[in-house]
PDB file of C-alpha atoms in Angstrom:
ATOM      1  CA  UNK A 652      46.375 -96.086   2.411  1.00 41.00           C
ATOM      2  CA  UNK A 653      48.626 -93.578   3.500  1.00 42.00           C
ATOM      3  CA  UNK A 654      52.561 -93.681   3.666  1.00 43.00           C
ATOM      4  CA  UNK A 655      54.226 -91.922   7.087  1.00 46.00           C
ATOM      5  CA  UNK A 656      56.607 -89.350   6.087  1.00 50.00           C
ATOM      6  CA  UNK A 657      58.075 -86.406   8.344  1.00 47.00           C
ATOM      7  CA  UNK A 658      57.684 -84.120   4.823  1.00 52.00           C
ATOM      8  CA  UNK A 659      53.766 -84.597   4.896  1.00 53.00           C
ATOM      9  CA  UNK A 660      51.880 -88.286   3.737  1.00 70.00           C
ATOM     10  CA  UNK A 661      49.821 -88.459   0.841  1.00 79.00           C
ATOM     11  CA  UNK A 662      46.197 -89.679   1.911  1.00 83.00           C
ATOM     12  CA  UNK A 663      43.254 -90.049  -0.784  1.00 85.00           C
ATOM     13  CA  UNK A 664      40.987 -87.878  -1.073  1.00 86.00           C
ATOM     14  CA  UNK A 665      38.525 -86.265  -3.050  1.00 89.00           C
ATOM     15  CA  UNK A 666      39.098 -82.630  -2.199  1.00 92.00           C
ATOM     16  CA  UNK A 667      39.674 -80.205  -4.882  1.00 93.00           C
ATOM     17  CA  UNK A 668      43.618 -79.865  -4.177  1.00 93.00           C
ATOM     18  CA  UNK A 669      43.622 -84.199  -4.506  1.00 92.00           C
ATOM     19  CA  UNK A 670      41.979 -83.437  -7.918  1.00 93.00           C
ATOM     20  CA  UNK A 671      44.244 -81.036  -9.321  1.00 92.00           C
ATOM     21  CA  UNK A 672      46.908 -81.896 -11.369  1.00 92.00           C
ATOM     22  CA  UNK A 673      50.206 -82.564  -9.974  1.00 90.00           C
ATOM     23  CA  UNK A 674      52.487 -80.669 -12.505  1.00 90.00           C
ATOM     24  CA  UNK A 675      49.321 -77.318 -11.799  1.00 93.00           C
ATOM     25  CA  UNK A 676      50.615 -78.020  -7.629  1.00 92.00           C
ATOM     26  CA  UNK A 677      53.991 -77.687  -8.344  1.00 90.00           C
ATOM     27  CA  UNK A 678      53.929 -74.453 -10.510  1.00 92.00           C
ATOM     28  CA  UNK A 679      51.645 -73.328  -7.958  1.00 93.00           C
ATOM     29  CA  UNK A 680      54.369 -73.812  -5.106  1.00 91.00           C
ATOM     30  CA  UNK A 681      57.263 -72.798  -7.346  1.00 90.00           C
ATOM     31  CA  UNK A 682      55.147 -69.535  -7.477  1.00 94.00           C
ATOM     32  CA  UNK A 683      54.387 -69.228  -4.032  1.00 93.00           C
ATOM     33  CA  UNK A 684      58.088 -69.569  -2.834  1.00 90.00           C
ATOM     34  CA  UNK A 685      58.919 -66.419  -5.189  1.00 91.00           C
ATOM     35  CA  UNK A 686      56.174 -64.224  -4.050  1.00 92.00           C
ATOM     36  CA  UNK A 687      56.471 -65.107  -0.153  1.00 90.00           C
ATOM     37  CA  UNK A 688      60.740 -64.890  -0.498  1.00 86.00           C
ATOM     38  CA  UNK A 689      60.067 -61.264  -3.051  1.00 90.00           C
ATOM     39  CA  UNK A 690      57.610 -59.379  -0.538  1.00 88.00           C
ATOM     40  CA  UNK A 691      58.941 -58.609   2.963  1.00 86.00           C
ATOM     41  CA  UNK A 692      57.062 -57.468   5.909  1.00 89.00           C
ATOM     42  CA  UNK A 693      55.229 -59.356   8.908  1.00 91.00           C
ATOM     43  CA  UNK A 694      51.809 -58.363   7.338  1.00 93.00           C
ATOM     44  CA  UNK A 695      52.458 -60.199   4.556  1.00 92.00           C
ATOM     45  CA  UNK A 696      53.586 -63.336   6.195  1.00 93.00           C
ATOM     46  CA  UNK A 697      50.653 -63.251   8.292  1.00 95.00           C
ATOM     47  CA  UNK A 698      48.840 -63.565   5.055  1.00 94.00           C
ATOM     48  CA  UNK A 699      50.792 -66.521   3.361  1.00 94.00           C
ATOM     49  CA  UNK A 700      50.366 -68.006   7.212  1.00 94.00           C
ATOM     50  CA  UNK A 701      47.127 -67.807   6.870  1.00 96.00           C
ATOM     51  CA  UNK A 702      46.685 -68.560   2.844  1.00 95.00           C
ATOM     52  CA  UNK A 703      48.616 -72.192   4.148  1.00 95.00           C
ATOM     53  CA  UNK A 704      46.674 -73.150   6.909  1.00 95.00           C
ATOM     54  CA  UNK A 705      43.723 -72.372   4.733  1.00 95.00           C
ATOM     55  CA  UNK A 706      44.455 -74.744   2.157  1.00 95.00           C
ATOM     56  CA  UNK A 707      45.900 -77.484   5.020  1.00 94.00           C
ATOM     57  CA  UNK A 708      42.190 -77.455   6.132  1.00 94.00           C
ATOM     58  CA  UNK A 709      40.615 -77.724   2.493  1.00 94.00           C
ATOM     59  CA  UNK A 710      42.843 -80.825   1.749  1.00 92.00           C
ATOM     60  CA  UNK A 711      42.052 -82.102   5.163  1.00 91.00           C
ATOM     61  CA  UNK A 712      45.115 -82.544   6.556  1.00 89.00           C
ATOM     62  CA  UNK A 713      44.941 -84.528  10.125  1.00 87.00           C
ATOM     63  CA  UNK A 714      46.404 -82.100  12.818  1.00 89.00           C
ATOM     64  CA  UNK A 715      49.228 -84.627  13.569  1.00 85.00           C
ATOM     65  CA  UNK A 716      50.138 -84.509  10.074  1.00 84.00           C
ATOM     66  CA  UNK A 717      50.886 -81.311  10.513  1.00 87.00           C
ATOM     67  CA  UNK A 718      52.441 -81.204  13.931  1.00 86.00           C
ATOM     68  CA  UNK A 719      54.770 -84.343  12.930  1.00 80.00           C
ATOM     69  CA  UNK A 720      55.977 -81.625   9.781  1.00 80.00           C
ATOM     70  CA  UNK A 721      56.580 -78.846  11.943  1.00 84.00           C
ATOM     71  CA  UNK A 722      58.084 -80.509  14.978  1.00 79.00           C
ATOM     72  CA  UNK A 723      60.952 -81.334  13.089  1.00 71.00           C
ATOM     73  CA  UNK A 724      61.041 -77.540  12.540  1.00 78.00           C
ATOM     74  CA  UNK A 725      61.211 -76.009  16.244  1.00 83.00           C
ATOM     75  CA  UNK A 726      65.068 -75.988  17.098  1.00 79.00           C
ATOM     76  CA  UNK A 727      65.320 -73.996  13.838  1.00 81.00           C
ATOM     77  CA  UNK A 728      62.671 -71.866  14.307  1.00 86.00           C
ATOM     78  CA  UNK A 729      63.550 -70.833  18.002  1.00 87.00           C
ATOM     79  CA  UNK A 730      67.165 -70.147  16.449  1.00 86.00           C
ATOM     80  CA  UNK A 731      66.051 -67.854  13.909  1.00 85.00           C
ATOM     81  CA  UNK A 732      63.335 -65.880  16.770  1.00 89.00           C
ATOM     82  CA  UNK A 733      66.307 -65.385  19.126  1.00 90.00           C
ATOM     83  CA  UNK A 734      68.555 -64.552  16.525  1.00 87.00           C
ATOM     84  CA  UNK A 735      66.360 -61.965  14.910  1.00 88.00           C
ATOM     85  CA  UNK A 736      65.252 -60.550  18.343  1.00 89.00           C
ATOM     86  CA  UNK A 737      68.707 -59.915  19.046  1.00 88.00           C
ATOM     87  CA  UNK A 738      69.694 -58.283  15.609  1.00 85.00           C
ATOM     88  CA  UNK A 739      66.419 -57.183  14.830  1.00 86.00           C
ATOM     89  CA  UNK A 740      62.784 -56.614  15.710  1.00 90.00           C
ATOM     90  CA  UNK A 741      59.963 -59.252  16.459  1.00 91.00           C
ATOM     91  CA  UNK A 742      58.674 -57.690  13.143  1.00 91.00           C
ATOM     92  CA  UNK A 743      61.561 -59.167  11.345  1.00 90.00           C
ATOM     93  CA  UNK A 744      61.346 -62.249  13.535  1.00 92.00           C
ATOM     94  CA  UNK A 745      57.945 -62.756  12.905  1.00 93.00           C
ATOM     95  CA  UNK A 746      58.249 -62.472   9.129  1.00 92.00           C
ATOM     96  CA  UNK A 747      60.952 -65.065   9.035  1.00 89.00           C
ATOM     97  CA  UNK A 748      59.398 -67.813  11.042  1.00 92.00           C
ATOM     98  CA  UNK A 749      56.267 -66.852   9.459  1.00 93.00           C
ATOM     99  CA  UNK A 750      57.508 -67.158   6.120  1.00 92.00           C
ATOM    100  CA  UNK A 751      59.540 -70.639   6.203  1.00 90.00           C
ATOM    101  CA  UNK A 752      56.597 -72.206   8.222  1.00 92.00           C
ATOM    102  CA  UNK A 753      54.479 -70.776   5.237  1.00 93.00           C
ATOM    103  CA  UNK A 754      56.002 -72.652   2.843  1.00 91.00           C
ATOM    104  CA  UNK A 755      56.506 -75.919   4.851  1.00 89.00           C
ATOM    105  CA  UNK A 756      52.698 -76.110   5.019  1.00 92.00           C
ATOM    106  CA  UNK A 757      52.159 -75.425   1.342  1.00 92.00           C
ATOM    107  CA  UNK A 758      54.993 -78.051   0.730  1.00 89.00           C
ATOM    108  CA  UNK A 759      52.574 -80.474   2.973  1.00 88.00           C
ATOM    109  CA  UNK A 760      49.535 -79.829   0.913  1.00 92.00           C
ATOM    110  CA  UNK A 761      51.232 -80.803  -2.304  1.00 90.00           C
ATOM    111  CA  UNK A 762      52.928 -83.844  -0.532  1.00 86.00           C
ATOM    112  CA  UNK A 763      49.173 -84.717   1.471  1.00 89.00           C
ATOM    113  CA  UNK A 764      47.082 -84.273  -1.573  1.00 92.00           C
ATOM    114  CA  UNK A 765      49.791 -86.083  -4.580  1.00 90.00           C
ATOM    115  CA  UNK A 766      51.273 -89.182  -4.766  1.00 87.00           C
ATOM    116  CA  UNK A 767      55.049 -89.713  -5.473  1.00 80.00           C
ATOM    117  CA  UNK A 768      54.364 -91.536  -8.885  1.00 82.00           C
ATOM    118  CA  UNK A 769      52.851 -88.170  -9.976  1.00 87.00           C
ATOM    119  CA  UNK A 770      55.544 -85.663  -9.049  1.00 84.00           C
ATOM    120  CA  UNK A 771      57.805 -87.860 -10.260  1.00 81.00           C
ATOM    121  CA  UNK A 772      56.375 -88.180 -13.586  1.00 86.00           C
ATOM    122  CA  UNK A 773      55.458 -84.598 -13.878  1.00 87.00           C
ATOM    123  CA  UNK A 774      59.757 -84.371 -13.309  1.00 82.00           C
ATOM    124  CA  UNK A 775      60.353 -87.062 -16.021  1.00 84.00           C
ATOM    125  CA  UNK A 776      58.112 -84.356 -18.341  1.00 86.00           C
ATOM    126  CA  UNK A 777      60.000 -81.676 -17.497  1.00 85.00           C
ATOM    127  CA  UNK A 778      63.265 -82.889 -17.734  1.00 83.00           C
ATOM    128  CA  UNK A 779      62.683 -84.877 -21.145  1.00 86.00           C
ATOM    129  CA  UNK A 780      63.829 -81.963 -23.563  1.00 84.00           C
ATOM    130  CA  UNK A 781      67.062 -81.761 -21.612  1.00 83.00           C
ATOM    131  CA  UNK A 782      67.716 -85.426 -22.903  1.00 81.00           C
ATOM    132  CA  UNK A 783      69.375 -83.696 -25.965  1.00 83.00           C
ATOM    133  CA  UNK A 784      72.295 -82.888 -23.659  1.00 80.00           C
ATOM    134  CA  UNK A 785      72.676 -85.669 -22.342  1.00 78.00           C
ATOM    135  CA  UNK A 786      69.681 -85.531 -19.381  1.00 78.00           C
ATOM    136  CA  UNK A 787      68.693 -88.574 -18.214  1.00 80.00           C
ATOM    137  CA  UNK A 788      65.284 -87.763 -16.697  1.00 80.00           C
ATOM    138  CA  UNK A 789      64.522 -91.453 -15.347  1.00 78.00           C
ATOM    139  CA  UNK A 790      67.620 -91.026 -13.804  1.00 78.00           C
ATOM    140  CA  UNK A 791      66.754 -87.652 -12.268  1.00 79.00           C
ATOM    141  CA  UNK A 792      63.441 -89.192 -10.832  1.00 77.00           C
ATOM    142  CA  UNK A 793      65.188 -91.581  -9.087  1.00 76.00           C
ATOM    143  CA  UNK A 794      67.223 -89.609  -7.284  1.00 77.00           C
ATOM    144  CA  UNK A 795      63.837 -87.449  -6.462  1.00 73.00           C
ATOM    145  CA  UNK A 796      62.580 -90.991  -5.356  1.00 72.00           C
ATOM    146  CA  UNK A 797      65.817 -91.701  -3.345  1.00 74.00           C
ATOM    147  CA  UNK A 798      65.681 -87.652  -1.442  1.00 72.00           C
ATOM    148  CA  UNK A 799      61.635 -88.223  -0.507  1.00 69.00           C
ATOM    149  CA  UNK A 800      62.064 -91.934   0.964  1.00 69.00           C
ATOM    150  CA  UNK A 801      65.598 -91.451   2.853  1.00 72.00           C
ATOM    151  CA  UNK A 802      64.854 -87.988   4.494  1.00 68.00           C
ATOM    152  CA  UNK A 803      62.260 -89.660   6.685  1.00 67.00           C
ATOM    153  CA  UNK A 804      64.006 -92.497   7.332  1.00 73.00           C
ATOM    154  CA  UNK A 805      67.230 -90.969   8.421  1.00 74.00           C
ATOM    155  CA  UNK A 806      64.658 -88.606  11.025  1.00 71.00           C
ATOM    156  CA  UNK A 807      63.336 -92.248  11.802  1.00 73.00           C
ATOM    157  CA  UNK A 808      66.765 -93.482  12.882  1.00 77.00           C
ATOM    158  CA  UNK A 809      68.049 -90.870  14.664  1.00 76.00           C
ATOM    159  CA  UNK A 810      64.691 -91.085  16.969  1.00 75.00           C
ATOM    160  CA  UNK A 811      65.593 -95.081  17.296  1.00 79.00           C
ATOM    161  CA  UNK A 812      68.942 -94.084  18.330  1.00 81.00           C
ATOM    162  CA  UNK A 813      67.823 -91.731  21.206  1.00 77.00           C
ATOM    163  CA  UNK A 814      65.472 -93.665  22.304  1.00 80.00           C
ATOM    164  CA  UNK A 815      67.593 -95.959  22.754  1.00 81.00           C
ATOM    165  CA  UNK A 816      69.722 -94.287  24.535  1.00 78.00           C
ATOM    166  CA  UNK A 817      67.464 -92.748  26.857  1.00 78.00           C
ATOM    167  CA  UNK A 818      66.074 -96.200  27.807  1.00 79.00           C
ATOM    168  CA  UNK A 819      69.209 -96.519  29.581  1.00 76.00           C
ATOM    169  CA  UNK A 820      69.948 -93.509  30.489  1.00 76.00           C
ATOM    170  CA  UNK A 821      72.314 -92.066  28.448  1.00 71.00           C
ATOM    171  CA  UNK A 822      70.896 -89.748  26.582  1.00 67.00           C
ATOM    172  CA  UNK A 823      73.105 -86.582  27.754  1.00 70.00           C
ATOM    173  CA  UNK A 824      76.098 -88.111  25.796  1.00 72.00           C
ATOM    174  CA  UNK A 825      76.334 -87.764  22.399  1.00 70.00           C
ATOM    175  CA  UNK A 826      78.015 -90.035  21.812  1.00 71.00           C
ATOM    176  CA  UNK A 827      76.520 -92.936  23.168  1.00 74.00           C
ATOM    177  CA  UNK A 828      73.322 -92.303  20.257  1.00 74.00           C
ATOM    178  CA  UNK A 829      75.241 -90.361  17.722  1.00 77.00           C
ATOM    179  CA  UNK A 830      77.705 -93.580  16.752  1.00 81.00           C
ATOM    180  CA  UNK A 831      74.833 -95.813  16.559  1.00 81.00           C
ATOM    181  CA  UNK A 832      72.881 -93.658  14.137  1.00 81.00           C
ATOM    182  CA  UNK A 833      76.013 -92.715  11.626  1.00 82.00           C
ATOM    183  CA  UNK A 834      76.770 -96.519  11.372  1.00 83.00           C
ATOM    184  CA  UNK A 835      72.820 -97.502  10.791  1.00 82.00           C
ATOM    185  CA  UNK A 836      72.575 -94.586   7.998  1.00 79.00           C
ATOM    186  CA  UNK A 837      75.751 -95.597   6.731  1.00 81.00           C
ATOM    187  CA  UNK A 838      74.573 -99.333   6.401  1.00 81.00           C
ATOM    188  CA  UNK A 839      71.479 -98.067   4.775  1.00 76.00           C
ATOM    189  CA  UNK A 840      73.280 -96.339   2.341  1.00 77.00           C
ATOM    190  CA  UNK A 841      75.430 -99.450   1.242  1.00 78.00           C
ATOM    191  CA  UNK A 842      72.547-101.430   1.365  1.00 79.00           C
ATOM    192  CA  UNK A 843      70.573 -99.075  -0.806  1.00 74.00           C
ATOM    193  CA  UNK A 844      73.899 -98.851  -3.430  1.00 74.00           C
ATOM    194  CA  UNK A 845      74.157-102.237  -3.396  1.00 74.00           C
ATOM    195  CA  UNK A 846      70.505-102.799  -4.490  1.00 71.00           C
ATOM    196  CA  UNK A 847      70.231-100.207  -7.136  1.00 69.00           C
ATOM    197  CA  UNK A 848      73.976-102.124  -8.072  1.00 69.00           C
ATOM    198  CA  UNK A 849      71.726-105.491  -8.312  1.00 69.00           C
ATOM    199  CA  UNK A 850      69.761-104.008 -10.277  1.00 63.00           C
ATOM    200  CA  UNK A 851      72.115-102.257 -12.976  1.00 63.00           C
ATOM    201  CA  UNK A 852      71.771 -98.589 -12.236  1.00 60.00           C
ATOM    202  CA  UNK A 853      74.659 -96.684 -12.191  1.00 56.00           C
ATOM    203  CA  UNK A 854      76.954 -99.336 -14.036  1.00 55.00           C
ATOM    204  CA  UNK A 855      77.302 -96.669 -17.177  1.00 55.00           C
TER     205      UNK A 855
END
């Protein structure tokens, strides 16, 4: 069973990345994010390209996976091209792009190859000495939990919205799709407070 999600779904597997451990993934990307953000130069994000899309293939990762992760990436990637071209070089373009969509696809390995549960508990760990202070790390997780679920579903209602609005035509105002989808997200929101409310989080 796998859960949709524009920031990658987790699908079962027994590949080598599904078998490692979930806290070993996250150092691993923590890692990754310094080294490709410390070196500079197109060559080397040609490599961390190409280090990505290697490991996308060894935790078989369906191609619309990956195309549903990066769509959601274009407008900002043509901003940055045209923004660097016109300040810059392609080198420095290229490195840029190449860089960020680098470390989307290593974010969509971890997210394709681990379940929630288990990032979220490797969190819990991590966060349980700060409970000294005052940490609640339960607490912490659960905002984790609230980030991965709404993300998607806020990209999910904004597509409703439009196409909604281009059913009838409308689609080149704004307005007509952009009302809809602030008062849906808002209700979501309230309905979401209320619930955790029910529930007796965030009473204290």
């Amino acid at each position: 069973m796998s859960t949709t999600s524009v920031l990658g779904s987790y699908t079962p597997g027994t590949t080598w990345l599904h078998r490692l451990g979930a806290g070993t993934k996250l150092a691993a990307l923590f890692v990754a994010g310094i080294v490709v953000v410390w070196l500079s130069g197109w060559l080397t994000a040609a490599g961390a390209l190409a280090v990505a899309l290697g490991l996308v293939l060894a935790a078989g990762v369906r191609p619309r996976q990956v195309w549903t992760t990066l769509r959601s990436l274009l407008v900002l990637c043509v901003i940055l091209v045209a923004y660097s071209l016109w300040r810059s070089s392609w080198q420095v373009a290229f490195e840029q792009v190449g860089d960020l969509v680098a470390l989307v696809l290593l974010s969509l390995v971890l997210t394709a190859t681990t379940a929630v549960d288990d990032i979220l508990d490797v969190v819990v760990r991590l966060l349980t000495p700060l409970r000294r202070v005052g940490v609640n790390p339960e607490r912490v997780a659960l905002a984790f939990s609230l980030v991965i679920r709404t993300v998607p579903l806020v990209f999910e209602l904004a597509a409703e919205t439009r196409d909604a609005a281009r059913a009838r035509g409308l689609e080149r105002d704004p307005r007509v799709w952009l009302v809809p989808f602030v008062l849906r997200a808002v209700a979501h929101a309230r309905d979401t407070g209320d619930a955790l409310h029910a529930r007796g989080l965030g009473d204290d």
